[in-house]
């Protein structure tokens, strides 16, 4: 039978092509507000300055650049690498659509800002710099990134203190970015792929969980709960896509995969993304024997997102939003929406469907459900409230983000010390700097949102909330849905 998806809350308005295009542009612009390092001359978010130019200097290495992950001033390598992988995947799947929207150059710039940093972090063999900043000290202050004075300690994984998860994710990011630049900048693409191979070899040969190696430096902020085999699989898949080296196929075929660990895609767990990517080979008629299980696993992953089907793990709010966690729920929604749209495209080209037990879900039904999630984020919800800052007429004003919530250096050139900054954290005034394109954590399971800067679970944006959304918005902009 075919799945019929319905919602009890009527659609209040339809999101137009032009609105998808606007949201797409703003979601990419957001990354310019999250930059660290020396900002370029064409920087469009002009209230930001040049922060953390000396990052890495105490360790005699240049680690300036890259992205802050969220509302604090630490550069966490694990979520940063995942952000670059997902941004790159968005471009790999929807580069033509981004070009049509006039955003391909900006999207490439967003990827390159991160991949340039990852190249620096991976410059030495069997060593990877994975964090800059003392998170515990940073969280005791509320400071602008341009004048922070908390320790900028740099942390690394190496052969003695391995981190296969963060290293394999970094390899995935570099390999995926190499595909993005394959035609636009072949020399840069080759460099990315070469380093990706080296970092992956390090991840595989020196196995361990990076949060075990670094302890309180990353825990509980980005503790790796899923282990590292998901990243090894994910990294090998991206390296095969980038290089077509069949040794990676053999690696994929031999790595142990937990068949139950496919119902989530986030900065920590990559099984679902890897299975969806692998399924494309099966659906396209390539490597049928090798990838037969991947189609079933990809189906199981996708079914877990859908309500009222076999293998469903979905909780749906009264307003129709996928709900997984009370803290930063929208990261799971944007990732799920993108993989559903991407998988629907794979299925449509192969004239196939998703099998959820006895229920077959057509590509169009799958894509329609994914679009419903994106539309909810953009304001098609019971509150008529957009969870993307700067989009629509009603959106978060009190975003949990230091640079956005504190006056810029241009507005307030005198120093704001560590503890004094908390005055702005607790202020009821709107953020003085509009963090355009940021997607916050989102509402609770009852569709209720607290626009409260102190409620970081709901009010904090992250780079990985938006990375997959870039691909989803590009897909919807060209109206692939029939």
CSV table of C-alpha atoms in Angstrom, one decimal:
chain,number,residue,atom,x,y,z
A,1,UNK,CA,0.0,0.0,0.0
A,2,UNK,CA,1.0,3.6,-0.4
A,3,UNK,CA,1.6,5.9,2.6
A,4,UNK,CA,-0.8,8.8,3.0
A,5,UNK,CA,0.6,11.6,5.1
A,6,UNK,CA,-1.7,14.1,6.6
A,7,UNK,CA,-1.5,16.8,9.2
A,8,UNK,CA,-4.2,18.0,11.6
A,9,UNK,CA,-2.9,21.6,11.4
A,10,UNK,CA,-3.9,23.3,8.1
A,11,UNK,CA,-1.3,25.0,6.0
A,12,UNK,CA,-1.5,28.7,6.7
A,13,UNK,CA,0.3,29.9,3.6
A,14,UNK,CA,2.4,28.4,0.8
A,15,UNK,CA,6.2,29.0,0.7
A,16,UNK,CA,6.9,30.4,-2.8
A,17,UNK,CA,9.9,29.9,-5.0
A,18,UNK,CA,11.1,33.4,-4.2
A,19,UNK,CA,10.9,32.7,-0.5
A,20,UNK,CA,12.9,29.5,-0.8
A,21,UNK,CA,15.4,31.5,-2.7
A,22,UNK,CA,15.5,34.2,0.0
A,23,UNK,CA,15.9,31.6,2.8
A,24,UNK,CA,18.7,29.9,0.8
A,25,UNK,CA,20.6,33.2,0.4
A,26,UNK,CA,20.2,34.0,4.1
A,27,UNK,CA,21.2,30.5,5.3
A,28,UNK,CA,24.5,30.8,3.4
A,29,UNK,CA,25.1,34.4,4.6
A,30,UNK,CA,24.9,33.1,8.2
A,31,UNK,CA,28.3,31.4,7.8
A,32,UNK,CA,30.0,34.7,7.3
A,33,UNK,CA,28.8,35.7,10.8
A,34,UNK,CA,30.3,32.5,12.2
A,35,UNK,CA,33.8,33.1,10.8
A,36,UNK,CA,36.9,33.2,12.8
A,37,UNK,CA,40.2,34.7,11.7
A,38,UNK,CA,41.1,37.5,9.3
A,39,UNK,CA,37.9,38.4,7.5
A,40,UNK,CA,38.1,39.0,3.7
A,41,UNK,CA,37.5,42.2,1.9
A,42,UNK,CA,34.2,40.9,0.5
A,43,UNK,CA,32.8,40.1,4.0
A,44,UNK,CA,29.1,40.9,3.9
A,45,UNK,CA,28.4,40.7,7.7
A,46,UNK,CA,30.1,44.0,8.5
A,47,UNK,CA,29.3,44.1,12.2
A,48,UNK,CA,31.9,41.3,12.7
A,49,UNK,CA,35.6,42.0,13.2
A,50,UNK,CA,38.8,39.9,12.9
A,51,UNK,CA,38.9,37.5,15.9
A,52,UNK,CA,41.5,35.0,17.2
A,53,UNK,CA,44.3,35.8,14.7
A,54,UNK,CA,46.8,34.2,17.0
A,55,UNK,CA,45.0,30.9,17.4
A,56,UNK,CA,47.6,28.0,17.6
A,57,UNK,CA,50.5,30.3,18.3
A,58,UNK,CA,51.2,28.9,21.7
A,59,UNK,CA,51.6,25.5,20.0
A,60,UNK,CA,53.7,27.1,17.2
A,61,UNK,CA,51.1,26.4,14.5
A,62,UNK,CA,48.7,28.6,12.6
A,63,UNK,CA,45.2,27.7,13.5
A,64,UNK,CA,43.5,31.0,12.6
A,65,UNK,CA,40.3,30.8,10.6
A,66,UNK,CA,37.5,28.3,10.5
A,67,UNK,CA,34.2,28.6,12.2
A,68,UNK,CA,32.7,28.9,15.7
A,69,UNK,CA,30.2,26.1,16.1
A,70,UNK,CA,27.4,28.0,17.9
A,71,UNK,CA,27.0,30.9,20.3
A,72,UNK,CA,30.3,30.6,22.1
A,73,UNK,CA,33.9,31.3,21.0
A,74,UNK,CA,35.4,27.9,20.9
A,75,UNK,CA,36.4,26.2,17.6
A,76,UNK,CA,35.3,22.6,18.0
A,77,UNK,CA,36.8,20.5,15.1
A,78,UNK,CA,34.3,17.6,15.2
A,79,UNK,CA,31.1,19.6,14.5
A,80,UNK,CA,33.1,22.0,12.2
A,81,UNK,CA,34.1,19.0,10.0
A,82,UNK,CA,30.6,17.7,10.0
A,83,UNK,CA,29.3,21.1,8.9
A,84,UNK,CA,31.7,21.2,6.0
A,85,UNK,CA,30.8,17.6,5.0
A,86,UNK,CA,27.1,18.5,5.0
A,87,UNK,CA,27.6,21.8,3.2
A,88,UNK,CA,29.6,20.0,0.6
A,89,UNK,CA,27.0,17.3,0.2
A,90,UNK,CA,24.5,20.1,-0.3
A,91,UNK,CA,26.6,21.4,-3.2
A,92,UNK,CA,27.3,18.0,-4.6
A,93,UNK,CA,23.6,17.2,-4.9
A,94,UNK,CA,22.3,20.7,-5.7
A,95,UNK,CA,25.1,22.6,-7.3
A,96,UNK,CA,23.1,23.4,-10.4
A,97,UNK,CA,20.2,24.6,-8.3
A,98,UNK,CA,22.5,26.8,-6.2
A,99,UNK,CA,23.8,28.2,-9.5
A,100,UNK,CA,20.3,29.0,-10.7
A,101,UNK,CA,19.6,30.7,-7.4
A,102,UNK,CA,22.8,32.8,-7.9
A,103,UNK,CA,24.4,31.4,-4.7
A,104,UNK,CA,26.9,28.9,-6.0
A,105,UNK,CA,29.9,31.2,-5.4
A,106,UNK,CA,28.8,32.1,-1.9
A,107,UNK,CA,28.2,28.5,-1.1
A,108,UNK,CA,31.6,27.5,-2.3
A,109,UNK,CA,33.1,30.3,-0.2
A,110,UNK,CA,31.3,28.9,2.8
A,111,UNK,CA,32.8,25.5,2.2
A,112,UNK,CA,36.3,26.8,1.5
A,113,UNK,CA,36.4,28.9,4.7
A,114,UNK,CA,36.1,25.6,6.6
A,115,UNK,CA,38.2,23.4,4.4
A,116,UNK,CA,41.1,25.8,4.4
A,117,UNK,CA,41.1,25.6,8.2
A,118,UNK,CA,40.9,21.8,8.1
A,119,UNK,CA,43.9,21.7,5.9
A,120,UNK,CA,45.8,23.7,8.4
A,121,UNK,CA,44.6,21.4,11.2
A,122,UNK,CA,45.8,18.3,9.3
A,123,UNK,CA,49.1,19.6,8.0
A,124,UNK,CA,51.3,17.2,10.0
A,125,UNK,CA,51.0,13.4,9.4
A,126,UNK,CA,49.5,11.3,12.2
A,127,UNK,CA,48.4,14.4,14.0
A,128,UNK,CA,45.2,16.5,13.8
A,129,UNK,CA,44.3,19.7,15.7
A,130,UNK,CA,40.7,19.3,16.8
A,131,UNK,CA,39.9,22.2,19.0
A,132,UNK,CA,41.0,25.7,19.8
A,133,UNK,CA,39.8,27.3,23.1
A,134,UNK,CA,39.1,26.1,26.6
A,135,UNK,CA,35.4,25.5,26.6
A,136,UNK,CA,35.0,25.5,30.3
A,137,UNK,CA,36.7,28.8,30.7
A,138,UNK,CA,34.9,30.2,27.6
A,139,UNK,CA,31.5,29.4,29.1
A,140,UNK,CA,32.4,31.4,32.2
A,141,UNK,CA,32.5,34.6,30.1
A,142,UNK,CA,30.1,36.4,27.7
A,143,UNK,CA,32.6,38.1,25.4
A,144,UNK,CA,32.8,39.3,21.8
A,145,UNK,CA,35.0,37.0,19.8
A,146,UNK,CA,37.1,39.9,18.6
A,147,UNK,CA,38.3,40.7,22.2
A,148,UNK,CA,38.0,37.4,24.1
A,149,UNK,CA,40.7,36.8,26.7
A,150,UNK,CA,40.0,33.2,27.7
A,151,UNK,CA,42.7,30.6,27.0
A,152,UNK,CA,43.0,29.6,23.4
A,153,UNK,CA,44.5,26.3,24.1
A,154,UNK,CA,44.9,24.1,21.1
A,155,UNK,CA,44.1,20.4,21.4
A,156,UNK,CA,45.2,17.6,19.1
A,157,UNK,CA,44.7,13.8,18.5
A,158,UNK,CA,47.7,11.8,17.5
A,159,UNK,CA,49.1,8.2,17.4
A,160,UNK,CA,49.4,8.1,21.1
A,161,UNK,CA,46.0,9.8,21.8
A,162,UNK,CA,43.9,8.8,18.8
A,163,UNK,CA,40.6,10.2,17.6
A,164,UNK,CA,39.3,8.1,14.8
A,165,UNK,CA,35.9,9.7,14.9
A,166,UNK,CA,37.0,13.3,14.5
A,167,UNK,CA,39.8,12.3,12.1
A,168,UNK,CA,37.5,10.2,9.8
A,169,UNK,CA,35.0,13.1,9.8
A,170,UNK,CA,37.7,15.5,8.8
A,171,UNK,CA,38.7,13.1,6.0
A,172,UNK,CA,35.0,13.0,4.9
A,173,UNK,CA,34.8,16.8,4.9
A,174,UNK,CA,38.0,17.2,2.9
A,175,UNK,CA,37.0,14.5,0.4
A,176,UNK,CA,33.5,15.9,0.0
A,177,UNK,CA,34.9,19.4,-0.5
A,178,UNK,CA,37.3,18.1,-3.1
A,179,UNK,CA,34.3,17.1,-5.2
A,180,UNK,CA,32.9,20.6,-4.8
A,181,UNK,CA,36.1,22.1,-6.2
A,182,UNK,CA,36.8,19.4,-8.8
A,183,UNK,CA,36.0,21.7,-11.7
A,184,UNK,CA,36.1,25.1,-10.1
A,185,UNK,CA,39.7,24.7,-8.8
A,186,UNK,CA,41.3,21.4,-9.7
A,187,UNK,CA,44.6,22.0,-7.9
A,188,UNK,CA,42.8,22.8,-4.7
A,189,UNK,CA,40.6,19.8,-5.2
A,190,UNK,CA,43.6,17.6,-5.5
A,191,UNK,CA,45.2,19.0,-2.4
A,192,UNK,CA,42.0,18.4,-0.4
A,193,UNK,CA,41.7,14.8,-1.6
A,194,UNK,CA,45.4,14.0,-0.9
A,195,UNK,CA,45.1,15.3,2.7
A,196,UNK,CA,41.8,13.5,3.1
A,197,UNK,CA,43.4,10.2,2.2
A,198,UNK,CA,46.2,10.8,4.7
A,199,UNK,CA,43.9,11.8,7.5
A,200,UNK,CA,41.7,8.8,6.9
A,201,UNK,CA,44.7,6.4,7.0
A,202,UNK,CA,45.6,8.0,10.4
A,203,UNK,CA,42.0,7.5,11.6
A,204,UNK,CA,42.0,3.9,10.6
A,205,UNK,CA,45.5,2.9,11.8
A,206,UNK,CA,45.3,4.6,15.2
A,207,UNK,CA,41.8,3.8,16.5
A,208,UNK,CA,40.1,5.4,19.4
A,209,UNK,CA,37.4,7.8,20.5
A,210,UNK,CA,38.6,11.4,20.6
A,211,UNK,CA,36.6,12.4,23.6
A,212,UNK,CA,38.3,9.6,25.5
A,213,UNK,CA,41.7,11.1,24.5
A,214,UNK,CA,40.8,14.7,25.3
A,215,UNK,CA,38.5,14.2,28.3
A,216,UNK,CA,37.1,17.3,29.9
A,217,UNK,CA,38.3,19.5,27.0
A,218,UNK,CA,35.4,18.3,24.8
A,219,UNK,CA,33.1,16.5,27.3
A,220,UNK,CA,30.3,17.1,27.8
A,221,UNK,CA,30.2,19.6,24.9
A,222,UNK,CA,30.9,17.2,21.9
A,223,UNK,CA,31.4,13.8,23.5
A,224,UNK,CA,31.4,11.1,20.8
A,225,UNK,CA,28.7,8.7,21.9
A,226,UNK,CA,28.4,6.7,18.7
A,227,UNK,CA,32.0,5.6,18.7
A,228,UNK,CA,34.1,5.8,15.5
A,229,UNK,CA,33.0,3.1,13.1
A,230,UNK,CA,30.2,5.3,11.7
A,231,UNK,CA,32.8,7.9,10.8
A,232,UNK,CA,35.1,5.3,9.3
A,233,UNK,CA,32.3,4.1,7.1
A,234,UNK,CA,31.2,7.7,6.3
A,235,UNK,CA,34.8,8.8,5.5
A,236,UNK,CA,35.4,5.7,3.3
A,237,UNK,CA,32.2,6.4,1.3
A,238,UNK,CA,33.2,10.0,0.7
A,239,UNK,CA,36.7,9.0,-0.3
A,240,UNK,CA,35.3,6.5,-2.8
A,241,UNK,CA,33.0,9.2,-4.2
A,242,UNK,CA,35.9,11.6,-4.5
A,243,UNK,CA,38.6,9.2,-5.8
A,244,UNK,CA,36.8,6.1,-7.3
A,245,UNK,CA,39.5,4.1,-5.7
A,246,UNK,CA,38.1,0.6,-5.3
A,247,UNK,CA,40.1,-0.1,-2.2
A,248,UNK,CA,37.6,2.1,-0.4
A,249,UNK,CA,34.8,-0.1,-1.6
A,250,UNK,CA,36.5,-3.1,-0.2
A,251,UNK,CA,37.0,-1.3,3.1
A,252,UNK,CA,33.3,-0.4,3.1
A,253,UNK,CA,32.4,-4.0,2.5
A,254,UNK,CA,34.5,-5.3,5.4
A,255,UNK,CA,33.8,-2.7,8.1
A,256,UNK,CA,31.3,-3.8,10.8
A,257,UNK,CA,28.1,-1.8,10.7
A,258,UNK,CA,25.5,-1.8,13.5
A,259,UNK,CA,22.2,-2.4,11.6
A,260,UNK,CA,20.3,-0.7,14.4
A,261,UNK,CA,22.3,2.5,14.3
A,262,UNK,CA,20.7,4.0,11.2
A,263,UNK,CA,17.9,6.2,12.6
A,264,UNK,CA,19.7,9.4,13.1
A,265,UNK,CA,22.0,11.8,11.3
A,266,UNK,CA,23.8,14.4,13.4
A,267,UNK,CA,27.3,15.6,14.2
A,268,UNK,CA,27.9,12.4,16.1
A,269,UNK,CA,26.2,9.6,14.2
A,270,UNK,CA,26.8,9.2,10.5
A,271,UNK,CA,25.4,5.8,9.7
A,272,UNK,CA,22.2,7.1,8.1
A,273,UNK,CA,24.0,9.5,5.8
A,274,UNK,CA,26.5,6.8,4.8
A,275,UNK,CA,23.7,4.3,3.9
A,276,UNK,CA,21.8,6.9,1.8
A,277,UNK,CA,25.0,7.7,-0.1
A,278,UNK,CA,25.7,4.0,-0.6
A,279,UNK,CA,22.2,3.3,-1.8
A,280,UNK,CA,22.7,5.6,-4.8
A,281,UNK,CA,25.2,3.0,-6.1
A,282,UNK,CA,22.7,0.2,-5.8
A,283,UNK,CA,19.9,2.3,-7.2
A,284,UNK,CA,22.0,3.4,-10.2
A,285,UNK,CA,22.8,-0.2,-11.0
A,286,UNK,CA,26.4,-0.1,-9.8
A,287,UNK,CA,27.9,-2.5,-7.3
A,288,UNK,CA,24.5,-4.3,-6.7
A,289,UNK,CA,25.9,-7.2,-4.8
A,290,UNK,CA,28.1,-5.0,-2.6
A,291,UNK,CA,25.4,-2.5,-1.8
A,292,UNK,CA,22.3,-4.6,-1.6
A,293,UNK,CA,22.1,-4.3,2.2
A,294,UNK,CA,22.6,-0.5,1.9
A,295,UNK,CA,19.2,0.0,0.2
A,296,UNK,CA,17.5,-1.8,3.0
A,297,UNK,CA,19.5,0.1,5.7
A,298,UNK,CA,18.8,3.4,3.9
A,299,UNK,CA,15.1,2.5,3.9
A,300,UNK,CA,15.1,1.7,7.6
A,301,UNK,CA,16.8,5.0,8.3
A,302,UNK,CA,14.2,6.9,6.2
A,303,UNK,CA,11.3,5.0,7.7
A,304,UNK,CA,12.5,6.0,11.2
A,305,UNK,CA,11.8,9.6,10.3
A,306,UNK,CA,8.2,9.0,9.1
A,307,UNK,CA,5.1,8.6,11.3
A,308,UNK,CA,2.7,5.7,11.2
A,309,UNK,CA,4.9,3.2,9.4
A,310,UNK,CA,6.9,0.1,10.3
A,311,UNK,CA,10.3,1.0,11.9
A,312,UNK,CA,9.1,4.5,12.7
A,313,UNK,CA,10.8,6.3,15.6
A,314,UNK,CA,9.2,9.6,14.8
A,315,UNK,CA,7.6,11.8,17.3
A,316,UNK,CA,5.6,14.5,15.6
A,317,UNK,CA,4.5,17.7,17.4
A,318,UNK,CA,0.8,18.8,17.1
A,319,UNK,CA,2.0,21.3,14.5
A,320,UNK,CA,3.7,18.6,12.3
A,321,UNK,CA,7.4,19.0,13.3
A,322,UNK,CA,9.7,16.0,13.8
A,323,UNK,CA,10.8,16.0,17.4
A,324,UNK,CA,13.8,14.2,18.7
A,325,UNK,CA,15.4,16.2,21.5
A,326,UNK,CA,14.7,19.1,23.8
A,327,UNK,CA,18.1,20.6,23.0
A,328,UNK,CA,18.7,21.9,19.5
A,329,UNK,CA,15.9,19.8,18.0
A,330,UNK,CA,16.1,21.5,14.6
A,331,UNK,CA,19.5,20.1,13.8
A,332,UNK,CA,17.8,16.7,13.5
A,333,UNK,CA,15.0,18.2,11.4
A,334,UNK,CA,17.2,19.9,8.9
A,335,UNK,CA,19.4,16.8,8.4
A,336,UNK,CA,16.4,14.5,8.1
A,337,UNK,CA,14.7,16.8,5.6
A,338,UNK,CA,17.8,17.0,3.4
A,339,UNK,CA,18.5,13.2,3.4
A,340,UNK,CA,14.8,12.6,2.7
A,341,UNK,CA,14.8,15.0,-0.3
A,342,UNK,CA,18.1,13.6,-1.5
A,343,UNK,CA,16.9,10.0,-1.2
A,344,UNK,CA,13.6,10.8,-2.9
A,345,UNK,CA,15.6,12.1,-5.9
A,346,UNK,CA,17.7,8.9,-6.0
A,347,UNK,CA,14.5,6.8,-5.8
A,348,UNK,CA,12.7,8.8,-8.5
A,349,UNK,CA,15.5,8.4,-10.9
A,350,UNK,CA,15.5,4.6,-10.3
A,351,UNK,CA,11.6,4.3,-10.3
A,352,UNK,CA,11.8,2.9,-6.8
A,353,UNK,CA,10.2,3.5,-3.5
A,354,UNK,CA,11.0,3.3,0.2
A,355,UNK,CA,9.9,0.1,1.8
A,356,UNK,CA,8.7,0.5,5.4
A,357,UNK,CA,7.5,-3.0,6.3
A,358,UNK,CA,4.3,-3.5,4.3
A,359,UNK,CA,4.1,0.1,3.3
A,360,UNK,CA,5.7,1.6,0.2
A,361,UNK,CA,6.4,5.3,0.3
A,362,UNK,CA,6.7,7.0,-3.1
A,363,UNK,CA,9.5,9.5,-3.7
A,364,UNK,CA,6.9,12.3,-4.0
A,365,UNK,CA,5.3,11.4,-0.7
A,366,UNK,CA,8.7,11.3,1.0
A,367,UNK,CA,9.7,14.7,-0.5
A,368,UNK,CA,6.4,16.2,0.5
A,369,UNK,CA,6.9,15.2,4.1
A,370,UNK,CA,10.5,16.7,4.0
A,371,UNK,CA,9.2,19.9,2.5
A,372,UNK,CA,6.6,20.1,5.3
A,373,UNK,CA,9.5,20.1,7.8
A,374,UNK,CA,11.4,22.9,6.0
A,375,UNK,CA,8.2,24.9,5.7
A,376,UNK,CA,7.6,24.6,9.4
A,377,UNK,CA,11.0,26.1,10.1
A,378,UNK,CA,10.3,29.0,7.7
A,379,UNK,CA,7.0,29.9,9.5
A,380,UNK,CA,4.3,27.5,8.3
A,381,UNK,CA,3.5,26.4,11.8
A,382,UNK,CA,0.8,27.1,14.4
A,383,UNK,CA,2.6,30.2,15.7
A,384,UNK,CA,3.3,31.6,12.2
A,385,UNK,CA,6.8,32.0,13.5
A,386,UNK,CA,10.0,31.6,11.5
A,387,UNK,CA,12.9,29.8,13.2
A,388,UNK,CA,15.4,31.4,10.8
A,389,UNK,CA,16.6,34.8,12.0
A,390,UNK,CA,15.8,37.5,9.5
A,391,UNK,CA,13.3,35.5,7.5
A,392,UNK,CA,9.6,36.4,7.6
A,393,UNK,CA,7.9,39.0,9.8
A,394,UNK,CA,8.2,37.1,13.1
A,395,UNK,CA,11.5,35.4,14.1
A,396,UNK,CA,13.8,35.1,17.2
A,397,UNK,CA,15.1,38.4,18.5
A,398,UNK,CA,17.0,37.1,21.6
A,399,UNK,CA,19.4,34.6,20.0
A,400,UNK,CA,21.9,32.9,22.3
A,401,UNK,CA,25.0,34.1,20.5
A,402,UNK,CA,27.7,36.2,22.0
A,403,UNK,CA,28.7,38.3,18.9
A,404,UNK,CA,25.1,38.9,18.0
A,405,UNK,CA,23.9,39.8,21.5
A,406,UNK,CA,26.7,42.1,22.4
A,407,UNK,CA,27.2,45.5,20.6
A,408,UNK,CA,29.8,45.4,17.9
A,409,UNK,CA,33.1,47.1,18.2
A,410,UNK,CA,31.8,49.7,15.8
A,411,UNK,CA,28.9,50.5,18.1
A,412,UNK,CA,30.8,50.1,21.4
A,413,UNK,CA,34.6,50.4,20.9
A,414,UNK,CA,35.4,50.2,24.6
A,415,UNK,CA,36.2,46.8,26.1
A,416,UNK,CA,33.4,44.7,27.5
A,417,UNK,CA,35.1,42.4,30.2
A,418,UNK,CA,34.2,38.8,30.7
A,419,UNK,CA,31.7,39.1,33.6
A,420,UNK,CA,30.2,42.4,32.4
A,421,UNK,CA,29.0,40.7,29.2
A,422,UNK,CA,26.5,38.7,31.1
A,423,UNK,CA,24.5,42.0,31.4
A,424,UNK,CA,23.7,41.5,27.7
A,425,UNK,CA,23.0,37.8,28.1
A,426,UNK,CA,20.2,38.6,30.6
A,427,UNK,CA,18.9,41.7,28.8
A,428,UNK,CA,15.4,41.7,27.6
A,429,UNK,CA,16.4,43.9,24.6
A,430,UNK,CA,16.6,42.3,21.2
A,431,UNK,CA,20.1,41.4,19.9
A,432,UNK,CA,21.8,44.5,18.5
A,433,UNK,CA,23.3,42.6,15.6
A,434,UNK,CA,20.9,40.6,13.4
A,435,UNK,CA,22.3,37.1,12.9
A,436,UNK,CA,20.7,36.7,9.5
A,437,UNK,CA,20.1,33.2,8.4
A,438,UNK,CA,20.7,31.5,11.7
A,439,UNK,CA,18.5,28.6,12.6
A,440,UNK,CA,17.9,28.3,16.3
A,441,UNK,CA,17.3,25.1,18.3
A,442,UNK,CA,13.5,25.5,17.9
A,443,UNK,CA,10.3,24.9,19.8
A,444,UNK,CA,9.4,22.2,22.3
A,445,UNK,CA,7.3,19.1,21.7
A,446,UNK,CA,4.2,21.2,22.0
A,447,UNK,CA,5.3,23.7,19.3
A,448,UNK,CA,6.0,26.3,22.0
A,449,UNK,CA,9.1,28.4,21.7
A,450,UNK,CA,10.8,30.6,24.3
A,451,UNK,CA,12.5,33.5,22.7
A,452,UNK,CA,14.8,33.7,25.7
A,453,UNK,CA,18.5,34.2,25.3
A,454,UNK,CA,19.3,32.2,28.4
A,455,UNK,CA,17.4,29.2,27.0
A,456,UNK,CA,20.3,27.9,24.9
A,457,UNK,CA,18.5,24.6,24.2
A,458,UNK,CA,15.9,26.5,22.1
A,459,UNK,CA,17.6,29.8,21.3
A,460,UNK,CA,21.1,28.9,20.2
A,461,UNK,CA,22.0,28.5,16.5
A,462,UNK,CA,24.7,26.2,15.2
A,463,UNK,CA,26.5,25.8,11.9
A,464,UNK,CA,25.3,22.2,11.6
A,465,UNK,CA,21.6,23.3,12.0
A,466,UNK,CA,22.0,25.1,8.7
A,467,UNK,CA,24.4,23.0,6.6
A,468,UNK,CA,21.9,20.5,5.4
A,469,UNK,CA,19.2,23.1,5.1
A,470,UNK,CA,21.3,24.8,2.4
A,471,UNK,CA,20.8,21.6,0.2
A,472,UNK,CA,17.1,21.3,1.1
A,473,UNK,CA,16.4,24.9,0.2
A,474,UNK,CA,18.3,24.6,-3.0
A,475,UNK,CA,16.2,21.5,-3.9
A,476,UNK,CA,12.9,23.2,-3.1
A,477,UNK,CA,13.9,26.4,-4.9
A,478,UNK,CA,13.8,24.6,-8.2
A,479,UNK,CA,10.6,22.8,-7.4
A,480,UNK,CA,11.7,19.2,-8.0
A,481,UNK,CA,8.5,18.1,-6.3
A,482,UNK,CA,5.9,16.9,-8.8
